[in-house]
Amino acid sequence: MRIEIDRPWDMHLHLRDGAMLNLAAPHSARHFAGAVVMPNLVPPVADADALRAYRSRVLRAAGTDAETFTPLMTLFLKNQTRAELEAARETPGFFAVKLYPAGATTNSDGGVRDFGDAEPTLRAMEKLGIPLLVHGESGGFVLDREAEFLPVYRDLARRFPKLKICMEHISTAAALPLLDEFENLFATATLHHLLFTLDDLAGGLLAPHLFCKPIVKRPEDRAALRAAVFSGHPKIMFGSDSAPHPVEKKECAGAAGGVYDAPVLLPALAALFAENGALDKLEGFLGGNARRIYGLPAPRGKIALEDAPQDVPAFFEGENGLRVAPLFAGTRLPWRVADGNFS
Ligand code: NCD
Ligand code: ZN
């Protein structure tokens, strides 16, 4: 079987910087029309100058220009003033502001501690029409972190009715009803939360390459996410949360959170949607919904996917001895992008 879809969008992507950026960016740029690029560098991308400079590094590393791969840049929420937000909005490629609760995930120490403090920035974003992307977890028992955070989403959605708020990488059944409850709430979903549960991560030998924030959840959570995505839920967009770490930061005590799946996203998604009789919903999930929700540019070309096998390397190598293991490292995938390259 062979299908053609519009060049897709990845609405939540970590590209990093330096050698890791040079390794990771081409994997996304080759087949994607664009991606929402996360700002959790050290230090975070928190003002217009940092955003402009990071965008040029991303385009250079992608080996492309903004015509074929559009990096949509984000600012790390840090109580920016209205003038600072306006300066960011003038910057080419600026897209949204990302809220990290302090300490919730990789490089988020400088995130929001007190939502009261963030009020003026959120109010200004609402006025300026700047979307808010939220890493939706708080402290507490790891399986229920997202559930504990749902009142925060409700509160934000009520207090800022004109603000477009995206629940980034939803992972539980409990988050889904909020999409019906509030017109201004949207969500991204990852490949790994559609594929895996806690048993895959820790039910047998520990699989550190499946360890991410938010953690993969219960079978009933995965089933609810699948049902929503495979039925073509109009408010759920694909956001891979592909988040590369060097192999020695994953295969160690104190492993970093993050699944590196940018190279295998399209074959793995095609296989999963095909197995579930949902191939006709793939294009909407991979861009149609985002285009409607955010007014992204019209499609630029197609990507063909076919059910022909492809072997995934054990790792990808970058500069200075950098090695990164992709999802499905060393295995054979049943689908591939028809040009034979990894995405
Ligand atoms: C991400 C990272 O490594 O930057 N890690 C992850 O587990 N997903 C940060 C994030 O999105 O939480
Ligand atoms: Zn992320």
PDB file of C-alpha atoms in Angstrom, residues 161-321:
ATOM      1  CA  PRO A 161     -11.183  33.169  27.252  1.00  0.00           C
ATOM      2  CA  LYS A 162      -9.557  34.758  24.180  1.00  0.00           C
ATOM      3  CA  LEU A 163      -6.173  33.095  24.758  1.00  0.00           C
ATOM      4  CA  LYS A 164      -5.567  29.980  22.628  1.00  0.00           C
ATOM      5  CA  ILE A 165      -4.226  27.462  25.136  1.00  0.00           C
ATOM      6  CA  CYS A 166      -2.634  24.208  24.034  1.00  0.00           C
ATOM      7  CA  MET A 167      -2.232  21.294  26.437  1.00  0.00           C
ATOM      8  CA  GLU A 168       1.104  19.937  25.244  1.00  0.00           C
ATOM      9  CA  HIS A 169       1.436  16.186  24.887  1.00  0.00           C
ATOM     10  CA  ILE A 170      -1.710  15.086  26.711  1.00  0.00           C
ATOM     11  CA  SER A 171      -1.262  11.596  28.120  1.00  0.00           C
ATOM     12  CA  THR A 172      -4.373  10.682  30.102  1.00  0.00           C
ATOM     13  CA  ALA A 173      -8.034   9.907  29.466  1.00  0.00           C
ATOM     14  CA  ALA A 174      -8.896  12.557  32.072  1.00  0.00           C
ATOM     15  CA  ALA A 175      -7.521  15.395  29.914  1.00  0.00           C
ATOM     16  CA  LEU A 176      -9.762  14.718  26.908  1.00  0.00           C
ATOM     17  CA  PRO A 177     -13.117  16.056  28.220  1.00  0.00           C
ATOM     18  CA  LEU A 178     -11.536  19.489  28.694  1.00  0.00           C
ATOM     19  CA  LEU A 179     -11.372  19.848  24.921  1.00  0.00           C
ATOM     20  CA  ASP A 180     -15.172  19.750  24.783  1.00  0.00           C
ATOM     21  CA  GLU A 181     -15.592  21.890  27.880  1.00  0.00           C
ATOM     22  CA  PHE A 182     -13.565  24.883  26.629  1.00  0.00           C
ATOM     23  CA  GLU A 183     -13.533  26.352  23.138  1.00  0.00           C
ATOM     24  CA  ASN A 184     -10.086  27.893  23.705  1.00  0.00           C
ATOM     25  CA  LEU A 185      -8.345  24.655  24.780  1.00  0.00           C
ATOM     26  CA  PHE A 186      -6.464  22.478  22.269  1.00  0.00           C
ATOM     27  CA  ALA A 187      -3.968  19.638  22.635  1.00  0.00           C
ATOM     28  CA  THR A 188      -0.962  17.971  21.085  1.00  0.00           C
ATOM     29  CA  ALA A 189      -0.401  14.220  21.281  1.00  0.00           C
ATOM     30  CA  THR A 190       2.829  12.284  20.729  1.00  0.00           C
ATOM     31  CA  LEU A 191       3.561   9.035  18.933  1.00  0.00           C
ATOM     32  CA  HIS A 192       4.974   7.434  22.085  1.00  0.00           C
ATOM     33  CA  HIS A 193       1.850   8.072  24.185  1.00  0.00           C
ATOM     34  CA  LEU A 194      -0.206   6.431  21.416  1.00  0.00           C
ATOM     35  CA  LEU A 195       2.154   3.445  21.315  1.00  0.00           C
ATOM     36  CA  PHE A 196       3.314   2.671  24.846  1.00  0.00           C
ATOM     37  CA  THR A 197       2.227   2.214  28.446  1.00  0.00           C
ATOM     38  CA  LEU A 198       4.160   1.978  31.709  1.00  0.00           C
ATOM     39  CA  ASP A 199       4.571  -1.756  31.119  1.00  0.00           C
ATOM     40  CA  ASP A 200       6.653  -1.046  28.015  1.00  0.00           C
ATOM     41  CA  LEU A 201       8.835   1.336  30.023  1.00  0.00           C
ATOM     42  CA  ALA A 202       9.276  -0.626  33.233  1.00  0.00           C
ATOM     43  CA  GLY A 203       7.180  -3.819  33.125  1.00  0.00           C
ATOM     44  CA  GLY A 204      10.189  -5.935  32.134  1.00  0.00           C
ATOM     45  CA  LEU A 205      13.757  -4.727  31.816  1.00  0.00           C
ATOM     46  CA  LEU A 206      13.856  -0.958  32.167  1.00  0.00           C
ATOM     47  CA  ALA A 207      13.669   0.763  28.753  1.00  0.00           C
ATOM     48  CA  PRO A 208      15.265   4.184  29.372  1.00  0.00           C
ATOM     49  CA  HIS A 209      14.742   5.288  25.763  1.00  0.00           C
ATOM     50  CA  LEU A 210      10.971   5.255  26.451  1.00  0.00           C
ATOM     51  CA  PHE A 211      11.374   7.446  29.551  1.00  0.00           C
ATOM     52  CA  CYS A 212       9.881  10.888  28.959  1.00  0.00           C
ATOM     53  CA  LYS A 213       7.871  13.630  30.633  1.00  0.00           C
ATOM     54  CA  PRO A 214       4.957  13.238  30.813  1.00  0.00           C
ATOM     55  CA  ILE A 215       5.560   9.562  31.526  1.00  0.00           C
ATOM     56  CA  VAL A 216       3.712   6.972  29.405  1.00  0.00           C
ATOM     57  CA  LYS A 217       0.572   5.977  31.285  1.00  0.00           C
ATOM     58  CA  ARG A 218      -2.019   3.248  31.838  1.00  0.00           C
ATOM     59  CA  PRO A 219      -3.545   1.071  29.079  1.00  0.00           C
ATOM     60  CA  GLU A 220      -6.884   2.854  29.539  1.00  0.00           C
ATOM     61  CA  ASP A 221      -5.198   6.236  28.978  1.00  0.00           C
ATOM     62  CA  ARG A 222      -3.558   5.014  25.784  1.00  0.00           C
ATOM     63  CA  ALA A 223      -6.886   3.534  24.625  1.00  0.00           C
ATOM     64  CA  ALA A 224      -8.703   6.838  25.179  1.00  0.00           C
ATOM     65  CA  LEU A 225      -6.011   8.815  23.330  1.00  0.00           C
ATOM     66  CA  ARG A 226      -6.089   6.340  20.461  1.00  0.00           C
ATOM     67  CA  ALA A 227      -9.865   6.482  20.215  1.00  0.00           C
ATOM     68  CA  ALA A 228      -9.787  10.288  20.062  1.00  0.00           C
ATOM     69  CA  VAL A 229      -6.952  10.515  17.519  1.00  0.00           C
ATOM     70  CA  PHE A 230      -8.123   7.667  15.275  1.00  0.00           C
ATOM     71  CA  SER A 231     -11.599   9.177  15.118  1.00  0.00           C
ATOM     72  CA  GLY A 232     -10.076  12.407  13.794  1.00  0.00           C
ATOM     73  CA  HIS A 233     -10.598  14.622  16.861  1.00  0.00           C
ATOM     74  CA  PRO A 234     -10.439  18.151  15.390  1.00  0.00           C
ATOM     75  CA  LYS A 235      -8.678  19.732  18.413  1.00  0.00           C
ATOM     76  CA  ILE A 236      -5.790  17.266  18.758  1.00  0.00           C
ATOM     77  CA  MET A 237      -2.647  17.974  16.741  1.00  0.00           C
ATOM     78  CA  PHE A 238       0.441  15.864  16.331  1.00  0.00           C
ATOM     79  CA  GLY A 239       3.401  17.119  18.374  1.00  0.00           C
ATOM     80  CA  SER A 240       6.176  14.534  18.566  1.00  0.00           C
ATOM     81  CA  ASP A 241       7.966  15.900  21.659  1.00  0.00           C
ATOM     82  CA  SER A 242      10.996  14.309  20.028  1.00  0.00           C
ATOM     83  CA  ALA A 243      13.673  15.195  22.594  1.00  0.00           C
ATOM     84  CA  PRO A 244      17.186  13.878  21.893  1.00  0.00           C
ATOM     85  CA  HIS A 245      19.754  13.249  24.615  1.00  0.00           C
ATOM     86  CA  PRO A 246      23.252  11.780  24.133  1.00  0.00           C
ATOM     87  CA  VAL A 247      23.171   8.010  24.605  1.00  0.00           C
ATOM     88  CA  GLU A 248      25.234   8.228  27.814  1.00  0.00           C
ATOM     89  CA  LYS A 249      22.589  10.539  29.359  1.00  0.00           C
ATOM     90  CA  LYS A 250      19.890   7.929  28.695  1.00  0.00           C
ATOM     91  CA  GLU A 251      21.748   4.736  29.561  1.00  0.00           C
ATOM     92  CA  CYS A 252      22.851   5.585  33.101  1.00  0.00           C
ATOM     93  CA  ALA A 253      21.651   6.120  36.652  1.00  0.00           C
ATOM     94  CA  GLY A 254      19.578   9.326  36.631  1.00  0.00           C
ATOM     95  CA  ALA A 255      18.524   9.014  32.980  1.00  0.00           C
ATOM     96  CA  ALA A 256      17.190  12.146  31.261  1.00  0.00           C
ATOM     97  CA  GLY A 257      13.559  12.261  30.073  1.00  0.00           C
ATOM     98  CA  GLY A 258      12.967  12.422  26.325  1.00  0.00           C
ATOM     99  CA  VAL A 259      12.225  10.030  23.433  1.00  0.00           C
ATOM    100  CA  TYR A 260      14.148  10.680  20.213  1.00  0.00           C
ATOM    101  CA  ASP A 261      11.708   9.697  17.509  1.00  0.00           C
ATOM    102  CA  ALA A 262      12.072  12.406  14.850  1.00  0.00           C
ATOM    103  CA  PRO A 263      13.829   9.969  12.452  1.00  0.00           C
ATOM    104  CA  VAL A 264      11.066   7.342  12.581  1.00  0.00           C
ATOM    105  CA  LEU A 265       7.901   9.392  13.081  1.00  0.00           C
ATOM    106  CA  LEU A 266       6.304   9.071   9.678  1.00  0.00           C
ATOM    107  CA  PRO A 267       6.846   5.315   9.136  1.00  0.00           C
ATOM    108  CA  ALA A 268       5.793   4.550  12.719  1.00  0.00           C
ATOM    109  CA  LEU A 269       2.674   6.719  12.516  1.00  0.00           C
ATOM    110  CA  ALA A 270       1.683   5.258   9.152  1.00  0.00           C
ATOM    111  CA  ALA A 271       2.046   1.712  10.517  1.00  0.00           C
ATOM    112  CA  LEU A 272       0.043   2.532  13.640  1.00  0.00           C
ATOM    113  CA  PHE A 273      -2.775   4.296  11.748  1.00  0.00           C
ATOM    114  CA  ALA A 274      -2.870   1.481   9.150  1.00  0.00           C
ATOM    115  CA  GLU A 275      -3.143  -1.231  11.857  1.00  0.00           C
ATOM    116  CA  ASN A 276      -6.063   0.683  13.336  1.00  0.00           C
ATOM    117  CA  GLY A 277      -7.870   1.340  10.059  1.00  0.00           C
ATOM    118  CA  ALA A 278      -7.353   5.082  10.489  1.00  0.00           C
ATOM    119  CA  LEU A 279      -5.060   6.032   7.584  1.00  0.00           C
ATOM    120  CA  ASP A 280      -7.674   8.508   6.368  1.00  0.00           C
ATOM    121  CA  LYS A 281      -7.217  10.457   9.632  1.00  0.00           C
ATOM    122  CA  LEU A 282      -3.429  10.730   9.416  1.00  0.00           C
ATOM    123  CA  GLU A 283      -3.305  13.893   7.308  1.00  0.00           C
ATOM    124  CA  GLY A 284      -5.572  15.864   9.637  1.00  0.00           C
ATOM    125  CA  PHE A 285      -3.607  14.786  12.708  1.00  0.00           C
ATOM    126  CA  LEU A 286      -0.322  15.665  10.986  1.00  0.00           C
ATOM    127  CA  GLY A 287      -1.256  19.154   9.893  1.00  0.00           C
ATOM    128  CA  GLY A 288      -4.860  19.732   8.823  1.00  0.00           C
ATOM    129  CA  ASN A 289      -5.984  20.373  12.401  1.00  0.00           C
ATOM    130  CA  ALA A 290      -3.048  22.677  13.151  1.00  0.00           C
ATOM    131  CA  ARG A 291      -3.678  24.619   9.959  1.00  0.00           C
ATOM    132  CA  ARG A 292      -7.281  25.193  10.929  1.00  0.00           C
ATOM    133  CA  ILE A 293      -6.544  26.015  14.588  1.00  0.00           C
ATOM    134  CA  TYR A 294      -3.576  28.346  14.056  1.00  0.00           C
ATOM    135  CA  GLY A 295      -3.955  29.435  10.429  1.00  0.00           C
ATOM    136  CA  LEU A 296      -0.665  27.846   9.333  1.00  0.00           C
ATOM    137  CA  PRO A 297       0.367  28.278   5.674  1.00  0.00           C
ATOM    138  CA  ALA A 298      -1.241  26.172   2.928  1.00  0.00           C
ATOM    139  CA  PRO A 299       0.382  22.793   2.206  1.00  0.00           C
ATOM    140  CA  ARG A 300       3.633  22.802   0.225  1.00  0.00           C
ATOM    141  CA  GLY A 301       3.956  19.481  -1.545  1.00  0.00           C
ATOM    142  CA  LYS A 302       3.243  15.885  -0.584  1.00  0.00           C
ATOM    143  CA  ILE A 303       5.070  13.036   1.128  1.00  0.00           C
ATOM    144  CA  ALA A 304       4.514   9.438   0.025  1.00  0.00           C
ATOM    145  CA  LEU A 305       4.520   6.597   2.564  1.00  0.00           C
ATOM    146  CA  GLU A 306       4.566   2.900   1.636  1.00  0.00           C
ATOM    147  CA  ASP A 307       4.356  -0.401   3.497  1.00  0.00           C
ATOM    148  CA  ALA A 308       7.873  -1.532   2.645  1.00  0.00           C
ATOM    149  CA  PRO A 309      10.328  -2.486   5.416  1.00  0.00           C
ATOM    150  CA  GLN A 310      13.132  -0.259   6.635  1.00  0.00           C
ATOM    151  CA  ASP A 311      15.882  -1.000   9.178  1.00  0.00           C
ATOM    152  CA  VAL A 312      16.483   1.595  11.886  1.00  0.00           C
ATOM    153  CA  PRO A 313      20.146   2.148  12.845  1.00  0.00           C
ATOM    154  CA  ALA A 314      21.253   1.456  16.442  1.00  0.00           C
ATOM    155  CA  PHE A 315      22.186   5.137  16.786  1.00  0.00           C
ATOM    156  CA  PHE A 316      22.884   8.298  14.813  1.00  0.00           C
ATOM    157  CA  GLU A 317      26.309   9.914  15.091  1.00  0.00           C
ATOM    158  CA  GLY A 318      27.075  13.623  15.234  1.00  0.00           C
ATOM    159  CA  GLU A 319      30.086  15.878  15.804  1.00  0.00           C
ATOM    160  CA  ASN A 320      32.559  15.314  18.656  1.00  0.00           C
ATOM    161  CA  GLY A 321      31.585  11.687  19.258  1.00  0.00           C
TER     162      GLY A 321
END
